[in-house]
Amino acid sequence: MKVARPVRRGTDGKVPLGNSSAVYPTMIAGQVAEDARLRRNHVGRRVEIGEDYSVYADETLRADDRALSLKIRDSIRAIARPELFDRILSEMRDAAQQQPVSNPIAAVAELGKAYPVAQGERDSILTILIRGGDYSKWGVVNAITETANDHPSYDRAVELQAMGGRVLELKPTEWRQIASANPVEMDLLAA
């Protein structure tokens, strides 16, 4: 892991009111890593279009708000546990040591086969990856999450952040498929 991207406990400050499932350890640049045990927890209300909150009594809404506050508190406590934070940090350090990408263009094309990534997003990931010069798994994760940070759609940015977490969690054999992608395979995709 590069010194320029220190890891700190906390959130990236972009947690929407209705979806606090994005509480993760973050780096200063806003990169995130998902935790497998918390990823599926949706903390908060699911707002339905056209839902009429005027039918609920103030007491009901206060109770719902209190329950949300407690869920957020518990989620933050869970992710802030030193053993969990240390495990995630270890995954990040391991990612920095894994096989580097041999061909960035082919690797990003392979990434596009494994995950739903639009061409413009792939271009952004590739540009950031090359500009950063870190072709490790960690560098790819950072390129994905930096693309997310700059994305105009909040919903898509959250999806890209989650994708960065999934790439971080790839098994070494799965990562090697991306890291060792070569231009020949890329040309076959275009045919």
PDB file of C-alpha atoms in Angstrom:
ATOM      1  CA  MET A   1       0.000   0.000   0.000  1.00  0.00           C
ATOM      2  CA  LYS A   2       1.349   3.408  -0.864  1.00  0.00           C
ATOM      3  CA  VAL A   3       2.050   5.901   1.881  1.00  0.00           C
ATOM      4  CA  ALA A   4       0.089   8.531  -0.067  1.00  0.00           C
ATOM      5  CA  ARG A   5      -3.155   6.681   0.713  1.00  0.00           C
ATOM      6  CA  PRO A   6      -3.304   6.197   4.480  1.00  0.00           C
ATOM      7  CA  VAL A   7      -6.255   4.280   5.844  1.00  0.00           C
ATOM      8  CA  ARG A   8      -8.447   5.734   8.558  1.00  0.00           C
ATOM      9  CA  ARG A   9     -11.514   4.515  10.339  1.00  0.00           C
ATOM     10  CA  GLY A  10     -14.642   6.398   9.378  1.00  0.00           C
ATOM     11  CA  THR A  11     -16.939   7.020   6.456  1.00  0.00           C
ATOM     12  CA  ASP A  12     -16.460   8.830   3.194  1.00  0.00           C
ATOM     13  CA  GLY A  13     -19.045  11.474   4.138  1.00  0.00           C
ATOM     14  CA  LYS A  14     -21.346  10.456   1.298  1.00  0.00           C
ATOM     15  CA  VAL A  15     -23.802   8.297   3.211  1.00  0.00           C
ATOM     16  CA  PRO A  16     -27.337   9.184   2.130  1.00  0.00           C
ATOM     17  CA  LEU A  17     -30.066   9.351   4.735  1.00  0.00           C
ATOM     18  CA  GLY A  18     -31.965   6.358   3.407  1.00  0.00           C
ATOM     19  CA  ASN A  19     -29.003   4.066   2.780  1.00  0.00           C
ATOM     20  CA  SER A  20     -26.323   3.857   5.394  1.00  0.00           C
ATOM     21  CA  SER A  21     -25.015   0.539   4.143  1.00  0.00           C
ATOM     22  CA  ALA A  22     -22.019   2.447   2.778  1.00  0.00           C
ATOM     23  CA  VAL A  23     -20.271   2.748   6.153  1.00  0.00           C
ATOM     24  CA  TYR A  24     -16.753   1.448   5.513  1.00  0.00           C
ATOM     25  CA  PRO A  25     -13.189   2.185   6.490  1.00  0.00           C
ATOM     26  CA  THR A  26     -11.936   4.822   4.065  1.00  0.00           C
ATOM     27  CA  MET A  27      -8.729   6.295   2.807  1.00  0.00           C
ATOM     28  CA  ILE A  28      -8.123  10.023   2.629  1.00  0.00           C
ATOM     29  CA  ALA A  29      -8.775  10.055  -1.122  1.00  0.00           C
ATOM     30  CA  GLY A  30     -12.232   8.583  -0.487  1.00  0.00           C
ATOM     31  CA  GLN A  31     -11.402   5.043  -1.551  1.00  0.00           C
ATOM     32  CA  VAL A  32     -13.386   2.388   0.258  1.00  0.00           C
ATOM     33  CA  ALA A  33     -13.226  -1.301   0.985  1.00  0.00           C
ATOM     34  CA  GLU A  34     -16.359  -3.255   1.647  1.00  0.00           C
ATOM     35  CA  ASP A  35     -16.572  -5.631   4.526  1.00  0.00           C
ATOM     36  CA  ALA A  36     -18.170  -8.919   3.530  1.00  0.00           C
ATOM     37  CA  ARG A  37     -20.169  -9.215   6.738  1.00  0.00           C
ATOM     38  CA  LEU A  38     -21.656  -5.715   6.647  1.00  0.00           C
ATOM     39  CA  ARG A  39     -22.159  -5.298   2.912  1.00  0.00           C
ATOM     40  CA  ARG A  40     -25.610  -6.858   2.907  1.00  0.00           C
ATOM     41  CA  ASN A  41     -26.918  -4.793   5.790  1.00  0.00           C
ATOM     42  CA  HIS A  42     -29.199  -2.059   4.618  1.00  0.00           C
ATOM     43  CA  VAL A  43     -29.552   0.434   7.396  1.00  0.00           C
ATOM     44  CA  GLY A  44     -32.374   2.866   6.930  1.00  0.00           C
ATOM     45  CA  ARG A  45     -35.673   3.257   5.270  1.00  0.00           C
ATOM     46  CA  ARG A  46     -36.519   2.087   1.824  1.00  0.00           C
ATOM     47  CA  VAL A  47     -38.369   5.067   0.456  1.00  0.00           C
ATOM     48  CA  GLU A  48     -41.145   4.111  -1.889  1.00  0.00           C
ATOM     49  CA  ILE A  49     -42.083   6.571  -4.598  1.00  0.00           C
ATOM     50  CA  GLY A  50     -45.333   8.187  -3.681  1.00  0.00           C
ATOM     51  CA  GLU A  51     -45.285   6.971  -0.075  1.00  0.00           C
ATOM     52  CA  ASP A  52     -47.492   9.213   2.027  1.00  0.00           C
ATOM     53  CA  TYR A  53     -45.779   9.914   5.351  1.00  0.00           C
ATOM     54  CA  SER A  54     -48.717  12.044   6.473  1.00  0.00           C
ATOM     55  CA  VAL A  55     -50.568   8.874   7.468  1.00  0.00           C
ATOM     56  CA  TYR A  56     -47.999   8.166  10.193  1.00  0.00           C
ATOM     57  CA  ALA A  57     -48.295   9.673  13.643  1.00  0.00           C
ATOM     58  CA  ASP A  58     -45.409  11.805  14.908  1.00  0.00           C
ATOM     59  CA  GLU A  59     -44.749   9.139  17.519  1.00  0.00           C
ATOM     60  CA  THR A  60     -44.341   6.512  14.764  1.00  0.00           C
ATOM     61  CA  LEU A  61     -41.959   8.691  12.767  1.00  0.00           C
ATOM     62  CA  ARG A  62     -39.891   9.468  15.900  1.00  0.00           C
ATOM     63  CA  ALA A  63     -39.668   5.743  16.706  1.00  0.00           C
ATOM     64  CA  ASP A  64     -38.596   5.018  13.147  1.00  0.00           C
ATOM     65  CA  ASP A  65     -35.940   7.761  13.347  1.00  0.00           C
ATOM     66  CA  ARG A  66     -34.708   6.384  16.683  1.00  0.00           C
ATOM     67  CA  ALA A  67     -34.441   2.864  15.229  1.00  0.00           C
ATOM     68  CA  LEU A  68     -32.447   4.245  12.287  1.00  0.00           C
ATOM     69  CA  SER A  69     -30.086   6.081  14.639  1.00  0.00           C
ATOM     70  CA  LEU A  70     -29.495   2.897  16.635  1.00  0.00           C
ATOM     71  CA  LYS A  71     -28.838   0.876  13.476  1.00  0.00           C
ATOM     72  CA  ILE A  72     -26.308   3.442  12.269  1.00  0.00           C
ATOM     73  CA  ARG A  73     -24.629   3.466  15.685  1.00  0.00           C
ATOM     74  CA  ASP A  74     -24.380  -0.328  15.741  1.00  0.00           C
ATOM     75  CA  SER A  75     -23.044  -0.476  12.166  1.00  0.00           C
ATOM     76  CA  ILE A  76     -20.340   2.077  12.952  1.00  0.00           C
ATOM     77  CA  ARG A  77     -19.368   0.191  16.104  1.00  0.00           C
ATOM     78  CA  ALA A  78     -19.133  -3.048  14.139  1.00  0.00           C
ATOM     79  CA  ILE A  79     -16.913  -1.633  11.403  1.00  0.00           C
ATOM     80  CA  ALA A  80     -14.750   0.203  13.940  1.00  0.00           C
ATOM     81  CA  ARG A  81     -13.825  -2.997  15.798  1.00  0.00           C
ATOM     82  CA  PRO A  82     -10.025  -3.209  15.686  1.00  0.00           C
ATOM     83  CA  GLU A  83      -9.963  -6.866  14.595  1.00  0.00           C
ATOM     84  CA  LEU A  84     -12.285  -6.165  11.655  1.00  0.00           C
ATOM     85  CA  PHE A  85     -10.414  -3.018  10.690  1.00  0.00           C
ATOM     86  CA  ASP A  86      -7.100  -4.893  10.905  1.00  0.00           C
ATOM     87  CA  ARG A  87      -8.446  -7.689   8.682  1.00  0.00           C
ATOM     88  CA  ILE A  88      -9.566  -5.198   6.038  1.00  0.00           C
ATOM     89  CA  LEU A  89      -6.243  -3.372   6.272  1.00  0.00           C
ATOM     90  CA  SER A  90      -4.465  -6.702   5.782  1.00  0.00           C
ATOM     91  CA  GLU A  91      -6.526  -7.326   2.620  1.00  0.00           C
ATOM     92  CA  MET A  92      -5.491  -3.907   1.334  1.00  0.00           C
ATOM     93  CA  ARG A  93      -1.810  -4.565   2.032  1.00  0.00           C
ATOM     94  CA  ASP A  94      -2.080  -7.975   0.375  1.00  0.00           C
ATOM     95  CA  ALA A  95      -3.678  -6.354  -2.686  1.00  0.00           C
ATOM     96  CA  ALA A  96      -0.662  -4.068  -3.041  1.00  0.00           C
ATOM     97  CA  GLN A  97       1.606  -7.140  -3.169  1.00  0.00           C
ATOM     98  CA  GLN A  98      -0.362  -9.264  -5.640  1.00  0.00           C
ATOM     99  CA  GLN A  99       0.603  -9.784  -9.264  1.00  0.00           C
ATOM    100  CA  PRO A 100       0.649  -6.449 -11.074  1.00  0.00           C
ATOM    101  CA  VAL A 101      -1.307  -5.830 -14.250  1.00  0.00           C
ATOM    102  CA  SER A 102       0.902  -6.658 -17.236  1.00  0.00           C
ATOM    103  CA  ASN A 103      -1.161  -4.735 -19.799  1.00  0.00           C
ATOM    104  CA  PRO A 104      -3.453  -2.010 -18.386  1.00  0.00           C
ATOM    105  CA  ILE A 105      -5.629  -1.778 -21.518  1.00  0.00           C
ATOM    106  CA  ALA A 106      -6.235  -5.534 -21.634  1.00  0.00           C
ATOM    107  CA  ALA A 107      -6.760  -5.707 -17.857  1.00  0.00           C
ATOM    108  CA  VAL A 108      -9.423  -2.991 -17.896  1.00  0.00           C
ATOM    109  CA  ALA A 109     -11.116  -4.745 -20.847  1.00  0.00           C
ATOM    110  CA  GLU A 110     -11.092  -7.982 -18.808  1.00  0.00           C
ATOM    111  CA  LEU A 111     -12.525  -6.063 -15.858  1.00  0.00           C
ATOM    112  CA  GLY A 112     -15.328  -4.932 -18.178  1.00  0.00           C
ATOM    113  CA  LYS A 113     -16.120  -8.579 -18.937  1.00  0.00           C
ATOM    114  CA  ALA A 114     -16.318  -9.481 -15.257  1.00  0.00           C
ATOM    115  CA  TYR A 115     -18.316  -6.431 -14.117  1.00  0.00           C
ATOM    116  CA  PRO A 116     -20.879  -4.186 -15.797  1.00  0.00           C
ATOM    117  CA  VAL A 117     -18.716  -1.162 -16.629  1.00  0.00           C
ATOM    118  CA  ALA A 118     -19.653   1.348 -19.333  1.00  0.00           C
ATOM    119  CA  GLN A 119     -17.012   2.289 -21.904  1.00  0.00           C
ATOM    120  CA  GLY A 120     -16.633   5.797 -20.451  1.00  0.00           C
ATOM    121  CA  GLU A 121     -16.117   4.321 -16.984  1.00  0.00           C
ATOM    122  CA  ARG A 122     -13.508   1.900 -18.376  1.00  0.00           C
ATOM    123  CA  ASP A 123     -11.732   4.831 -20.032  1.00  0.00           C
ATOM    124  CA  SER A 124     -11.710   6.680 -16.718  1.00  0.00           C
ATOM    125  CA  ILE A 125     -10.428   3.637 -14.806  1.00  0.00           C
ATOM    126  CA  LEU A 126      -7.679   3.138 -17.392  1.00  0.00           C
ATOM    127  CA  THR A 127      -6.631   6.806 -17.343  1.00  0.00           C
ATOM    128  CA  ILE A 128      -6.493   6.882 -13.550  1.00  0.00           C
ATOM    129  CA  LEU A 129      -4.651   3.552 -13.402  1.00  0.00           C
ATOM    130  CA  ILE A 130      -1.990   4.706 -15.868  1.00  0.00           C
ATOM    131  CA  ARG A 131      -1.703   8.157 -14.291  1.00  0.00           C
ATOM    132  CA  GLY A 132      -1.272   6.607 -10.837  1.00  0.00           C
ATOM    133  CA  GLY A 133       1.308   4.115 -12.074  1.00  0.00           C
ATOM    134  CA  ASP A 134       0.315   1.492  -9.483  1.00  0.00           C
ATOM    135  CA  TYR A 135      -0.593  -1.610 -11.494  1.00  0.00           C
ATOM    136  CA  SER A 136      -1.158  -3.790  -8.446  1.00  0.00           C
ATOM    137  CA  LYS A 137      -4.607  -5.009  -7.447  1.00  0.00           C
ATOM    138  CA  TRP A 138      -4.622  -2.125  -4.967  1.00  0.00           C
ATOM    139  CA  GLY A 139      -3.942   0.346  -7.788  1.00  0.00           C
ATOM    140  CA  VAL A 140      -6.842  -1.056  -9.805  1.00  0.00           C
ATOM    141  CA  VAL A 141      -9.161  -0.817  -6.779  1.00  0.00           C
ATOM    142  CA  ASN A 142      -8.117   2.812  -6.305  1.00  0.00           C
ATOM    143  CA  ALA A 143      -8.686   3.563 -10.004  1.00  0.00           C
ATOM    144  CA  ILE A 144     -12.212   2.120  -9.757  1.00  0.00           C
ATOM    145  CA  THR A 145     -13.099   4.005  -6.589  1.00  0.00           C
ATOM    146  CA  GLU A 146     -11.612   7.267  -7.865  1.00  0.00           C
ATOM    147  CA  THR A 147     -13.780   6.855 -10.964  1.00  0.00           C
ATOM    148  CA  ALA A 148     -16.723   6.414  -8.590  1.00  0.00           C
ATOM    149  CA  ASN A 149     -15.801   9.575  -6.671  1.00  0.00           C
ATOM    150  CA  ASP A 150     -15.939  11.594  -9.893  1.00  0.00           C
ATOM    151  CA  HIS A 151     -19.086   9.965 -11.315  1.00  0.00           C
ATOM    152  CA  PRO A 152     -22.030  12.337 -11.906  1.00  0.00           C
ATOM    153  CA  SER A 153     -24.618   9.758 -10.778  1.00  0.00           C
ATOM    154  CA  TYR A 154     -24.644   9.090  -7.049  1.00  0.00           C
ATOM    155  CA  ASP A 155     -26.324   5.701  -7.497  1.00  0.00           C
ATOM    156  CA  ARG A 156     -23.746   4.599 -10.051  1.00  0.00           C
ATOM    157  CA  ALA A 157     -20.923   5.946  -7.874  1.00  0.00           C
ATOM    158  CA  VAL A 158     -22.132   3.715  -5.026  1.00  0.00           C
ATOM    159  CA  GLU A 159     -22.189   0.726  -7.408  1.00  0.00           C
ATOM    160  CA  LEU A 160     -18.636   1.480  -8.557  1.00  0.00           C
ATOM    161  CA  GLN A 161     -17.454   1.828  -4.949  1.00  0.00           C
ATOM    162  CA  ALA A 162     -18.972  -1.593  -4.233  1.00  0.00           C
ATOM    163  CA  MET A 163     -17.281  -2.991  -7.339  1.00  0.00           C
ATOM    164  CA  GLY A 164     -13.952  -1.708  -6.021  1.00  0.00           C
ATOM    165  CA  GLY A 165     -14.626  -3.644  -2.819  1.00  0.00           C
ATOM    166  CA  ARG A 166     -15.452  -6.793  -4.794  1.00  0.00           C
ATOM    167  CA  VAL A 167     -12.227  -6.485  -6.795  1.00  0.00           C
ATOM    168  CA  LEU A 168     -10.313  -6.100  -3.526  1.00  0.00           C
ATOM    169  CA  GLU A 169     -11.880  -9.370  -2.331  1.00  0.00           C
ATOM    170  CA  LEU A 170     -11.035 -11.363  -5.489  1.00  0.00           C
ATOM    171  CA  LYS A 171      -9.195 -14.608  -4.855  1.00  0.00           C
ATOM    172  CA  PRO A 172      -5.640 -14.653  -6.261  1.00  0.00           C
ATOM    173  CA  THR A 173      -6.687 -16.938  -9.135  1.00  0.00           C
ATOM    174  CA  GLU A 174      -9.527 -14.581 -10.085  1.00  0.00           C
ATOM    175  CA  TRP A 175      -7.219 -11.583  -9.867  1.00  0.00           C
ATOM    176  CA  ARG A 176      -4.589 -13.274 -12.077  1.00  0.00           C
ATOM    177  CA  GLN A 177      -7.164 -13.556 -14.857  1.00  0.00           C
ATOM    178  CA  ILE A 178      -7.493  -9.757 -14.880  1.00  0.00           C
ATOM    179  CA  ALA A 179      -3.832  -8.985 -14.172  1.00  0.00           C
ATOM    180  CA  SER A 180      -2.495 -11.292 -16.890  1.00  0.00           C
ATOM    181  CA  ALA A 181      -5.012 -10.370 -19.600  1.00  0.00           C
ATOM    182  CA  ASN A 182      -3.219  -9.774 -22.870  1.00  0.00           C
ATOM    183  CA  PRO A 183      -4.046  -7.811 -26.015  1.00  0.00           C
ATOM    184  CA  VAL A 184      -4.705 -10.986 -28.048  1.00  0.00           C
ATOM    185  CA  GLU A 185      -7.626 -11.882 -25.788  1.00  0.00           C
ATOM    186  CA  MET A 186      -8.793  -8.291 -26.013  1.00  0.00           C
ATOM    187  CA  ASP A 187      -8.726  -8.416 -29.845  1.00  0.00           C
ATOM    188  CA  LEU A 188     -10.797 -11.605 -29.811  1.00  0.00           C
ATOM    189  CA  LEU A 189     -13.468  -9.802 -27.784  1.00  0.00           C
ATOM    190  CA  ALA A 190     -13.774  -7.109 -30.430  1.00  0.00           C
ATOM    191  CA  ALA A 191     -14.161  -9.647 -33.239  1.00  0.00           C
TER     192      ALA A 191
END
